[in-house]
PDB file of C-alpha atoms in Angstrom:
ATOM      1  CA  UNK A1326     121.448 -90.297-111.531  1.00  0.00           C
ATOM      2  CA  UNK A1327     121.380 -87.080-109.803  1.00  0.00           C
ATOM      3  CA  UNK A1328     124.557 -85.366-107.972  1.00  0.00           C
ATOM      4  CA  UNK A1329     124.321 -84.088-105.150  1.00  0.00           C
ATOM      5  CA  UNK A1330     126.304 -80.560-103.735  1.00  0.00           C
ATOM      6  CA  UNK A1331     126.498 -78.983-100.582  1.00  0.00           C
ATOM      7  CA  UNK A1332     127.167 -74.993-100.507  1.00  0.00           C
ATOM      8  CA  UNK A1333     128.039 -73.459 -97.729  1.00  0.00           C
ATOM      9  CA  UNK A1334     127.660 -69.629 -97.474  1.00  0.00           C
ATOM     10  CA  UNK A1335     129.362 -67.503 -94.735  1.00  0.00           C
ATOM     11  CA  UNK A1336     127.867 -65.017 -93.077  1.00  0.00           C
ATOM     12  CA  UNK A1337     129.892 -62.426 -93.992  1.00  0.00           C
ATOM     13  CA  UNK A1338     129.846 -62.995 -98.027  1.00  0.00           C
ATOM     14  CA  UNK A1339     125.516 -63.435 -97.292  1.00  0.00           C
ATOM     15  CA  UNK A1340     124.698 -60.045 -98.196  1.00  0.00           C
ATOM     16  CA  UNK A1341     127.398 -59.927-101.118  1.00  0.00           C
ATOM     17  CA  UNK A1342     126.358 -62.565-102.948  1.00  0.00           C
ATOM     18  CA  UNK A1343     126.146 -61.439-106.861  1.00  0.00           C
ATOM     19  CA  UNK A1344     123.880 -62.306-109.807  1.00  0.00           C
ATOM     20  CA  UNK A1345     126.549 -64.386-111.121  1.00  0.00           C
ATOM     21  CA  UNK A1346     126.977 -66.667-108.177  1.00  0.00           C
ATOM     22  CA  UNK A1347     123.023 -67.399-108.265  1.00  0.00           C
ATOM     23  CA  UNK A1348     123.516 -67.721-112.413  1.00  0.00           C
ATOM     24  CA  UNK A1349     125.732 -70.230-111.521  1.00  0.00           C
ATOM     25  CA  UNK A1350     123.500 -71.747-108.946  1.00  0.00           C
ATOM     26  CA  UNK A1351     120.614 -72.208-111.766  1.00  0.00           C
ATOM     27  CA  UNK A1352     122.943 -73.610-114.264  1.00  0.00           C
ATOM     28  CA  UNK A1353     123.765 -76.009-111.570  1.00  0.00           C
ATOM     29  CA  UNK A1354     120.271 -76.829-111.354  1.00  0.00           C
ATOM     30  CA  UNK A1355     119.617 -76.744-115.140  1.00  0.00           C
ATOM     31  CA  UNK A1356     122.455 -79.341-115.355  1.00  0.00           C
ATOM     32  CA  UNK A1357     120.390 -81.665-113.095  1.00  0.00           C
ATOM     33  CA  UNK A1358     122.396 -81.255-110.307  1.00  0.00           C
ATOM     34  CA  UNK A1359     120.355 -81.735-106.097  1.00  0.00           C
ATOM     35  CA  UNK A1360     121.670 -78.503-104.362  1.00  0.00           C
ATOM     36  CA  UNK A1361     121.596 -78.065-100.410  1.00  0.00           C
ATOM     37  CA  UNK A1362     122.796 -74.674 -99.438  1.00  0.00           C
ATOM     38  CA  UNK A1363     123.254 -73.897 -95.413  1.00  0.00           C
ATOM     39  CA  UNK A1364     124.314 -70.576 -94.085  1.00  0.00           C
ATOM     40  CA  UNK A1365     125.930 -68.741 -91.249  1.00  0.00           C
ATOM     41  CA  UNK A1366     125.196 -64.967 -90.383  1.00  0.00           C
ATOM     42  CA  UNK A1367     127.945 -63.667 -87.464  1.00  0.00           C
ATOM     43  CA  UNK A1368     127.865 -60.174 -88.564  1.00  0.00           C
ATOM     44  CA  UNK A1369     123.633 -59.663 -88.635  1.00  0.00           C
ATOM     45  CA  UNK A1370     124.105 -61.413 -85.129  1.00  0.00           C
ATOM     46  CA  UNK A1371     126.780 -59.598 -83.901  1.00  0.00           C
ATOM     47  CA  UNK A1372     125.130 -56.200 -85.644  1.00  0.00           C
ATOM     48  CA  UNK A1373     121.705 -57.292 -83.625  1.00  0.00           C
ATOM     49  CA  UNK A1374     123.473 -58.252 -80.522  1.00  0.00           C
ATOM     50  CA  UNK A1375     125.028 -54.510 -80.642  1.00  0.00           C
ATOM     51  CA  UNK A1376     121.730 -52.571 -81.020  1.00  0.00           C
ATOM     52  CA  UNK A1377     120.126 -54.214 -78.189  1.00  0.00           C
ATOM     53  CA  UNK A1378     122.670 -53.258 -76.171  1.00  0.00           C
ATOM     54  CA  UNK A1379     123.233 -57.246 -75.250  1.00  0.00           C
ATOM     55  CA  UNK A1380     127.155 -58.022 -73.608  1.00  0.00           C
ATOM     56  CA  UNK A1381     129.012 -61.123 -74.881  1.00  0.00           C
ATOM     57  CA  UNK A1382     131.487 -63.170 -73.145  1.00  0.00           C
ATOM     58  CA  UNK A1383     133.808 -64.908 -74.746  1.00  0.00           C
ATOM     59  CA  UNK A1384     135.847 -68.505 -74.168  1.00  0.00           C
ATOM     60  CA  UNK A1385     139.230 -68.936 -76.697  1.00  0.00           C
ATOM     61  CA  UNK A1386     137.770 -66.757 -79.034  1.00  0.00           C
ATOM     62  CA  UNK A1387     134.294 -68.298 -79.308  1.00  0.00           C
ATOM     63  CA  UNK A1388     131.015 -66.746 -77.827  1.00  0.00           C
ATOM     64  CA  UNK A1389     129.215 -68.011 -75.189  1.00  0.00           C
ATOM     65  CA  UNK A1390     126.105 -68.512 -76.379  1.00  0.00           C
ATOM     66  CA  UNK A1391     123.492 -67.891 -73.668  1.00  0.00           C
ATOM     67  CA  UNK A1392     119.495 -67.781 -73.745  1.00  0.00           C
ATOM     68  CA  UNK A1393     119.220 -64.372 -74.767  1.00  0.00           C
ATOM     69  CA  UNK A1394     121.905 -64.650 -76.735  1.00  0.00           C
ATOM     70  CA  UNK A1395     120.375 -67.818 -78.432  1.00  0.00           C
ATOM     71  CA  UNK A1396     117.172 -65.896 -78.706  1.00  0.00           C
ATOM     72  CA  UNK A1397     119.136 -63.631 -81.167  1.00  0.00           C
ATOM     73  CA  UNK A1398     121.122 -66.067 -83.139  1.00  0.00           C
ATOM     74  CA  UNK A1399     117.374 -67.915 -83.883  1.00  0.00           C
ATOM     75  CA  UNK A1400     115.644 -64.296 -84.597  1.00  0.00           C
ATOM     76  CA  UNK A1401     118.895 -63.585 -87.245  1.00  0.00           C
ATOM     77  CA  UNK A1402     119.779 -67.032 -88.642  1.00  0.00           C
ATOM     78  CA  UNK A1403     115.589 -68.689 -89.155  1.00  0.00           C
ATOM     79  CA  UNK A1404     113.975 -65.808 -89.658  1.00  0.00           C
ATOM     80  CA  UNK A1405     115.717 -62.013 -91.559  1.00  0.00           C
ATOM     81  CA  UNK A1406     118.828 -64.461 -93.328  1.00  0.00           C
ATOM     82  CA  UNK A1407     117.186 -67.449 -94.179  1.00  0.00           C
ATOM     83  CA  UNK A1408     114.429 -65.833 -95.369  1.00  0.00           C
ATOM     84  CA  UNK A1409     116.344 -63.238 -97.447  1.00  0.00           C
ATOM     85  CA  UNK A1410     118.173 -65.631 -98.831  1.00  0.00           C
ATOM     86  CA  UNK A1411     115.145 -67.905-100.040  1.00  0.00           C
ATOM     87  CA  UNK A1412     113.978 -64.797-101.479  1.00  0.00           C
ATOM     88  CA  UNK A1413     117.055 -64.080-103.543  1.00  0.00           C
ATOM     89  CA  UNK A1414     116.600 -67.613-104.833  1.00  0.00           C
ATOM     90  CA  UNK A1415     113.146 -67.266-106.115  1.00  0.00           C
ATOM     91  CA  UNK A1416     114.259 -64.224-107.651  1.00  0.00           C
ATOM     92  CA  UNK A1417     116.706 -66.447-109.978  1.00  0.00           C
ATOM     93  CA  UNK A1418     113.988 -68.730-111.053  1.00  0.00           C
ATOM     94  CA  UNK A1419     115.036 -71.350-108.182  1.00  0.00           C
ATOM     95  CA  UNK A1420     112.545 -72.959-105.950  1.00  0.00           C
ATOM     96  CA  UNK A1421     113.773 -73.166-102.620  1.00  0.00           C
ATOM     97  CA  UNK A1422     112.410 -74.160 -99.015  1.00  0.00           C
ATOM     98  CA  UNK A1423     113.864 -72.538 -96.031  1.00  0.00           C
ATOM     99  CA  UNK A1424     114.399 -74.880 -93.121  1.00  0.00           C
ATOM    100  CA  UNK A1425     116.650 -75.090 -89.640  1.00  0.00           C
ATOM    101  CA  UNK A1426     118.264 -78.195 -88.506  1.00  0.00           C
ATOM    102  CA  UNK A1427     115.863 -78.474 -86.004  1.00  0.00           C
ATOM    103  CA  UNK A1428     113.398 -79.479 -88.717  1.00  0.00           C
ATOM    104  CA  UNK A1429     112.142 -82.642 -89.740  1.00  0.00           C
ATOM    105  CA  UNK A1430     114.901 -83.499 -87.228  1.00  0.00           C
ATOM    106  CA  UNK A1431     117.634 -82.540 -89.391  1.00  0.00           C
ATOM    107  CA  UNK A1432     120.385 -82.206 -87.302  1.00  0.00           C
ATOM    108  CA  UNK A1433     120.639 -83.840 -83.722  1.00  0.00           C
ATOM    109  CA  UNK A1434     123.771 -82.505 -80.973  1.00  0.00           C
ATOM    110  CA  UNK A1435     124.794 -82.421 -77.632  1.00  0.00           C
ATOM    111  CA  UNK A1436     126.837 -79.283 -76.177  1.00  0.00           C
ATOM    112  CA  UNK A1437     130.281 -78.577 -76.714  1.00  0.00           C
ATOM    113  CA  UNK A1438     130.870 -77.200 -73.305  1.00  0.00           C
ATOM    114  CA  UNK A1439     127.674 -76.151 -71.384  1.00  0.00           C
ATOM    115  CA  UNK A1440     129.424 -74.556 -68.653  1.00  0.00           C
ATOM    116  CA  UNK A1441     131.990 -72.105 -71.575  1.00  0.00           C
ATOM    117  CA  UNK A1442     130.450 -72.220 -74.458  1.00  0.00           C
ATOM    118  CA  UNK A1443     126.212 -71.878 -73.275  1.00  0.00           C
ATOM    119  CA  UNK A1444     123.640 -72.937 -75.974  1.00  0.00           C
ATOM    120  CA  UNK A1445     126.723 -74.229 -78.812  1.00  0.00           C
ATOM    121  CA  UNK A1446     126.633 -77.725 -80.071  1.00  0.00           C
ATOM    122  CA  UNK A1447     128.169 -80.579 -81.775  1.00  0.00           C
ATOM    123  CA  UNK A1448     126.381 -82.375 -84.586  1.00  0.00           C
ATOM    124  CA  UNK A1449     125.761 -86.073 -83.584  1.00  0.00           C
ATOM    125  CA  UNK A1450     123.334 -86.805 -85.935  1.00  0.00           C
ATOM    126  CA  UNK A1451     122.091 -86.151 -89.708  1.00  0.00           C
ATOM    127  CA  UNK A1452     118.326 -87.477 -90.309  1.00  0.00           C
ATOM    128  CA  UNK A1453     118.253 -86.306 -94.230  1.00  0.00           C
ATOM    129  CA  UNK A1454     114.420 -87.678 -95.133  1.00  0.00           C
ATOM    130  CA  UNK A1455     113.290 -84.005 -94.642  1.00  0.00           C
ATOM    131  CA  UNK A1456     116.204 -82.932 -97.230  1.00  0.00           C
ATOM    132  CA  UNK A1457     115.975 -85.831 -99.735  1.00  0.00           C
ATOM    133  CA  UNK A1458     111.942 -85.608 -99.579  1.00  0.00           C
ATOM    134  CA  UNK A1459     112.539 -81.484-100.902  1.00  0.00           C
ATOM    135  CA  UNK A1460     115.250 -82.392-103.789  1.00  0.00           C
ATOM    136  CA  UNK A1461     113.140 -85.347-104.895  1.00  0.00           C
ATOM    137  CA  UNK A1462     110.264 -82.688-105.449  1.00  0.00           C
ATOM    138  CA  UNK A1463     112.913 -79.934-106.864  1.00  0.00           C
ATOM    139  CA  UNK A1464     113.414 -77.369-104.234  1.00  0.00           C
ATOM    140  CA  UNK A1465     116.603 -76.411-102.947  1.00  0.00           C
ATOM    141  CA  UNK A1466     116.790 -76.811 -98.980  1.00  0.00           C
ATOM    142  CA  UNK A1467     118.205 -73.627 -97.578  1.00  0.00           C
ATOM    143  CA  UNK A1468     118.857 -74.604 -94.069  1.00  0.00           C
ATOM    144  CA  UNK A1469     120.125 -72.351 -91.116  1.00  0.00           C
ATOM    145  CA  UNK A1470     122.735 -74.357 -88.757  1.00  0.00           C
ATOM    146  CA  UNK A1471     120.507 -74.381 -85.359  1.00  0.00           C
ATOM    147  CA  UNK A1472     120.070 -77.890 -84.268  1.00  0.00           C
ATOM    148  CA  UNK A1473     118.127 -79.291 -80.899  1.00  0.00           C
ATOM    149  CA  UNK A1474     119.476 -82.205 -78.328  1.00  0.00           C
ATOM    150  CA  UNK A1475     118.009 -85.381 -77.461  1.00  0.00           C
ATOM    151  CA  UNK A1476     115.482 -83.444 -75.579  1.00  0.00           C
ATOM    152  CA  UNK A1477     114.449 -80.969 -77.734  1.00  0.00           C
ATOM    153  CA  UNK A1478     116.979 -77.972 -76.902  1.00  0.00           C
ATOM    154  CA  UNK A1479     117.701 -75.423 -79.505  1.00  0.00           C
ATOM    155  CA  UNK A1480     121.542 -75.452 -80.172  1.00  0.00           C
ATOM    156  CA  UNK A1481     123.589 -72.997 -81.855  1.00  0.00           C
ATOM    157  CA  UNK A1482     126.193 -75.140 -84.316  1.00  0.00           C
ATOM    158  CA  UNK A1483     129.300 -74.311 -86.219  1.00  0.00           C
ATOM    159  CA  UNK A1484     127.841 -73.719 -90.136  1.00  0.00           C
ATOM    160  CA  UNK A1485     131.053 -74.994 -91.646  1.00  0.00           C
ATOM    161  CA  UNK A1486     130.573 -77.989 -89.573  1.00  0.00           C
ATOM    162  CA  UNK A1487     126.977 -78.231 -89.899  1.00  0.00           C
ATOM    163  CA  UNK A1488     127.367 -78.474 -93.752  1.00  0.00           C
ATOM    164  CA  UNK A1489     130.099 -81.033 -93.767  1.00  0.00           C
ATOM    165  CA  UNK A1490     127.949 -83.775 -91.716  1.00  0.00           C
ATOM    166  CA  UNK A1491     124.837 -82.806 -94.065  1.00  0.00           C
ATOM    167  CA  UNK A1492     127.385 -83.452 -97.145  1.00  0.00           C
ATOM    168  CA  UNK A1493     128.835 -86.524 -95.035  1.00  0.00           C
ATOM    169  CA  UNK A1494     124.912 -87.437 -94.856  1.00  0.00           C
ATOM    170  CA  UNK A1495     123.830 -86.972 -97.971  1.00  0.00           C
ATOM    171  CA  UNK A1496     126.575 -88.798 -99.426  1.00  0.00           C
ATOM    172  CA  UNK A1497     127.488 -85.237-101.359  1.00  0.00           C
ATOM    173  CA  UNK A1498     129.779 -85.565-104.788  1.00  0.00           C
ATOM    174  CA  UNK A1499     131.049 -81.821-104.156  1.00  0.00           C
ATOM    175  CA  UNK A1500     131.353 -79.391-100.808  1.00  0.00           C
ATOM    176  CA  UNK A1501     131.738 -75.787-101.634  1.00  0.00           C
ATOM    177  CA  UNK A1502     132.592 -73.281 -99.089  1.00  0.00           C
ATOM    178  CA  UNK A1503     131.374 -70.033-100.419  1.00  0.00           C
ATOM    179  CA  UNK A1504     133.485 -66.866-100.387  1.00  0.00           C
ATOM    180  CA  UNK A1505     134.521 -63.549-100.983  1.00  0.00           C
ATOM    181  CA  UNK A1506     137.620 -64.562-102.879  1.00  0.00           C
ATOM    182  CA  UNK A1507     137.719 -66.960-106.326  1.00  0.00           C
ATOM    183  CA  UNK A1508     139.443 -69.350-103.753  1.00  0.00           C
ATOM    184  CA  UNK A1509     143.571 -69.792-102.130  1.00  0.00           C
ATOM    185  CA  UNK A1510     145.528 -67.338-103.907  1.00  0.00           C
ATOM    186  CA  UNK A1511     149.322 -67.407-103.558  1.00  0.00           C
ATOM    187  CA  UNK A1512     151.384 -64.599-105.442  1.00  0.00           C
ATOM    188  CA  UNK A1513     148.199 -63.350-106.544  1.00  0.00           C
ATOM    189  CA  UNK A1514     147.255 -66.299-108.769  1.00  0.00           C
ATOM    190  CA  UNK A1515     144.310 -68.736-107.353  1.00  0.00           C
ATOM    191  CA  UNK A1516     145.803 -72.095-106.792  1.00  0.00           C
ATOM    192  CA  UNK A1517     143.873 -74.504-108.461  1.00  0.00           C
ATOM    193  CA  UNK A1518     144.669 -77.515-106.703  1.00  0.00           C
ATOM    194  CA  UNK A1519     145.903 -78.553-102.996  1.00  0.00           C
ATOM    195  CA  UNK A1520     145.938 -80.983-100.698  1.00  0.00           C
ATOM    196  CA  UNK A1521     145.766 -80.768 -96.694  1.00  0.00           C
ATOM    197  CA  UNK A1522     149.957 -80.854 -96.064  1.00  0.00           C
ATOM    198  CA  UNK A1523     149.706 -78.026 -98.582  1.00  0.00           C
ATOM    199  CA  UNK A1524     147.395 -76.214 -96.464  1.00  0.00           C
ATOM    200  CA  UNK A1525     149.189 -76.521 -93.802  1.00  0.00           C
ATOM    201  CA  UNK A1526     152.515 -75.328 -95.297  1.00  0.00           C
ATOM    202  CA  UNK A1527     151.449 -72.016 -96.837  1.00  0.00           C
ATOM    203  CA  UNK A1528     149.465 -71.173 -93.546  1.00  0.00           C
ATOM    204  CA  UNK A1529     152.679 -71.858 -91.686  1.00  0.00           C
ATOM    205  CA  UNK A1530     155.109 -69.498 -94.297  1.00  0.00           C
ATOM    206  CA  UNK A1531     152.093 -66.643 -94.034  1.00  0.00           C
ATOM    207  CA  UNK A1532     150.409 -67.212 -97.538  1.00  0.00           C
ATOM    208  CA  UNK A1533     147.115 -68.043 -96.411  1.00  0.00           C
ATOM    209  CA  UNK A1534     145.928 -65.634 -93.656  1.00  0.00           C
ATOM    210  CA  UNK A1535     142.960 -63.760 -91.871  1.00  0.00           C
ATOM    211  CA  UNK A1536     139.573 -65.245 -92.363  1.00  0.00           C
ATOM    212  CA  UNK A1537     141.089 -68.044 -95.622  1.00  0.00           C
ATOM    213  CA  UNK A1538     142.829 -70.009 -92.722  1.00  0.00           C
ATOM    214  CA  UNK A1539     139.586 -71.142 -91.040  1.00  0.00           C
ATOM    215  CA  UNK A1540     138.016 -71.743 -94.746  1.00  0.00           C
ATOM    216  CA  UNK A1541     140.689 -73.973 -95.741  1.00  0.00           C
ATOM    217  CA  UNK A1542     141.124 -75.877 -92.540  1.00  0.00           C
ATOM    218  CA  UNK A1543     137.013 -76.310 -92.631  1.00  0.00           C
ATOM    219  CA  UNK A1544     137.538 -77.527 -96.339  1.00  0.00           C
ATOM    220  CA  UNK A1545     140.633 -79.941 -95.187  1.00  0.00           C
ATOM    221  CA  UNK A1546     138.490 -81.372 -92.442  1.00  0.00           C
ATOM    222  CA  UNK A1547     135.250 -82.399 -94.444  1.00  0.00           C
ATOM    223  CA  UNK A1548     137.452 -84.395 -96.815  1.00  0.00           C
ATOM    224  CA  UNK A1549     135.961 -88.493 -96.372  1.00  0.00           C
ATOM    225  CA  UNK A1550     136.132 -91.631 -97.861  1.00  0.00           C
ATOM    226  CA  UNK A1551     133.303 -90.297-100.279  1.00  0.00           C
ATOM    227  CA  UNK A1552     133.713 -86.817-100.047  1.00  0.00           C
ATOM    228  CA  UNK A1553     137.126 -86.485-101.696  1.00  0.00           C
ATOM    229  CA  UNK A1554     137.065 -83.247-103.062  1.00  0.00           C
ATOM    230  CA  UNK A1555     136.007 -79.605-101.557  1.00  0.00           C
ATOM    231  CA  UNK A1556     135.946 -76.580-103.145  1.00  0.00           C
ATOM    232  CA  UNK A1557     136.678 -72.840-102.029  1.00  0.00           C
ATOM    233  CA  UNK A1558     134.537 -70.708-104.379  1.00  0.00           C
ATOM    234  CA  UNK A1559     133.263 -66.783-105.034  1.00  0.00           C
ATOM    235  CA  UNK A1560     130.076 -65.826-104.183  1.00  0.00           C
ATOM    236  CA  UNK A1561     130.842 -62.470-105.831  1.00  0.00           C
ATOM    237  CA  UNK A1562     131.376 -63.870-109.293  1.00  0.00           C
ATOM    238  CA  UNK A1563     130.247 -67.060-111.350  1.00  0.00           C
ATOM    239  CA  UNK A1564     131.466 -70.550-109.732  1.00  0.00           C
ATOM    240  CA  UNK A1565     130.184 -72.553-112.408  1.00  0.00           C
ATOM    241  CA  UNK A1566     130.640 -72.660-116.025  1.00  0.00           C
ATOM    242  CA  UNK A1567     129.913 -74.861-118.607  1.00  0.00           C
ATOM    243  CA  UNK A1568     130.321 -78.170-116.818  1.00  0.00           C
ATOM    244  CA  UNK A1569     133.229 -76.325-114.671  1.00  0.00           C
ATOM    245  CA  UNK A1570     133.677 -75.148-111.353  1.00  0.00           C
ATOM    246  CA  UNK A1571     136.163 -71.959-110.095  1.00  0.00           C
ATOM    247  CA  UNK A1572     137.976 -72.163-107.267  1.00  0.00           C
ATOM    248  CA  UNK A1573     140.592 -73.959-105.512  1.00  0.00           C
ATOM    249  CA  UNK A1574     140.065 -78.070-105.282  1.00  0.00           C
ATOM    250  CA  UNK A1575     141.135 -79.389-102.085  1.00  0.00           C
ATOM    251  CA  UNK A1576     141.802 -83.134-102.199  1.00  0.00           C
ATOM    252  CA  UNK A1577     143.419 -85.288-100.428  1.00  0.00           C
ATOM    253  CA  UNK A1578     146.380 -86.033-102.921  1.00  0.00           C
ATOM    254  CA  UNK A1579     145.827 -84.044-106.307  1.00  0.00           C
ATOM    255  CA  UNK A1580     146.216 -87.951-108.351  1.00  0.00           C
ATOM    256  CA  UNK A1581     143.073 -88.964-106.638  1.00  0.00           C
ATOM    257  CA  UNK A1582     140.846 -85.828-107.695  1.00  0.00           C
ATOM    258  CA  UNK A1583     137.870 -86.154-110.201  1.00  0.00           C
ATOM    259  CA  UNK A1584     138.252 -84.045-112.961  1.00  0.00           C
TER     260      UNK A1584
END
């Protein structure tokens, strides 16, 4: 039987991503493994946002996401990165589909705060027939993090979050966040292995900072019942190698990972 993984690549390692990291992604796929991969893309937003001269306001840090804002974030994320990123695909000898989750029905929300936060939602809902019906056939789904309400509304979502309730979905055996480090490092040296508390410790004493805090929290939070293990990976350099993955494993308690 097939496994199943669920990559997640930020928006600001997108345009970095290396021939190794799509080596590894064919090996993956050599080794028989199904591989959904959804993407953000805040800097080719922000980047567009800035040449059309189009003013954002903000709420705790987070963008209000209005309909010409929205507009944008559908014109950047479904069309130039989801695209480019398909195309990088083929280009390793990978067939792969490029969807929203507004497709099929994919992903289903409601808003986070209409009156703060505009056009952003919360994932309710994960219909994965659309998904499962392209890895039954071989393709990897390549899907951009817009889903729609009840009522058919386009919503802007979270793509950390949006990929942890497609892996929740899907049932996923492995959740990689994608990078543009090999994973934690403390000292210099990657750490190989850590749980939430641990997290939560070297945050607190300054080890991880910047941009690795909200990766590791998003790879603390995704951890389930089934989904016991997430990974923090490169996309500059090769992930996977001969049966192994590089990176840091975050687990629950290290005695429960999978080796």
């Amino acid at each position: 039987m097939k496994k199943t993984l669920v990559l997640k690549c930020g928006g600001s390692i997108l345009n970095q991503l290396s021939s190794e990291f799509f080596r590894s992604v064919k090996q993956m796929a050599d080794e028989n493994w199904n591989i959904v991969i959804v993407h953000g893309g805040g800097p080719d937003i922000n980047s567009l946002l800035s040449e059309l001269n189009i003013e954002s306001e903000f709420f705790e840090g987070q963008r209000k996401t209005t309909p010409e804002i929205l507009e944008v974030v559908e014109m950047t994320l479904a069309g130039k990165l989801n695209k480019k990123l398909v195309r990088k695909l083929s280009e390793a000898q990978l067939n792969a589909v490029g969807i929203t989750g507004q497709d099929g029905g994919l992903l289903t929300a409601e808003f986070l705060s209409r009156e703060h936060l505009g056009f952003v939602g919360r994932v309710t809902s994960v219909q994965t027939e659309i998904l499962q019906m392209l890895l039954d056939k071989g393709f990897i789904p390549v899907v951009a993090p817009l889903a729609r309400t009840e009522d058919y509304q386009a919503l802007n979502v979270n793509a950390d979050l949006a990929a942890s309730a497609i892996a929740r979905a899907l049932q996923a055996d492995k959740l990689l966040y994608v990078t543009d480090v090999k994973g934690i490092l403390q000292e210099k040296k990657l750490v190989d292995e850590i749980n939430p508390e641990e997290i939560n410790g070297l945050i607190e004493k300054g080890v991880i900072t910047g941009g690795m805090i909200p990766k590791a929290k998003a790879a603390s939070g995704s951890l389930s019942e089934h989904l016991k293990q997430v990974m923090i990976v490169s996309g500059k350099q090769t992930f996977f190698k001969e049966g192994k993955f590089i990176g840091t494993k975050v687990c629950k308690q290290k005695e429960a990972a999978e080796k």
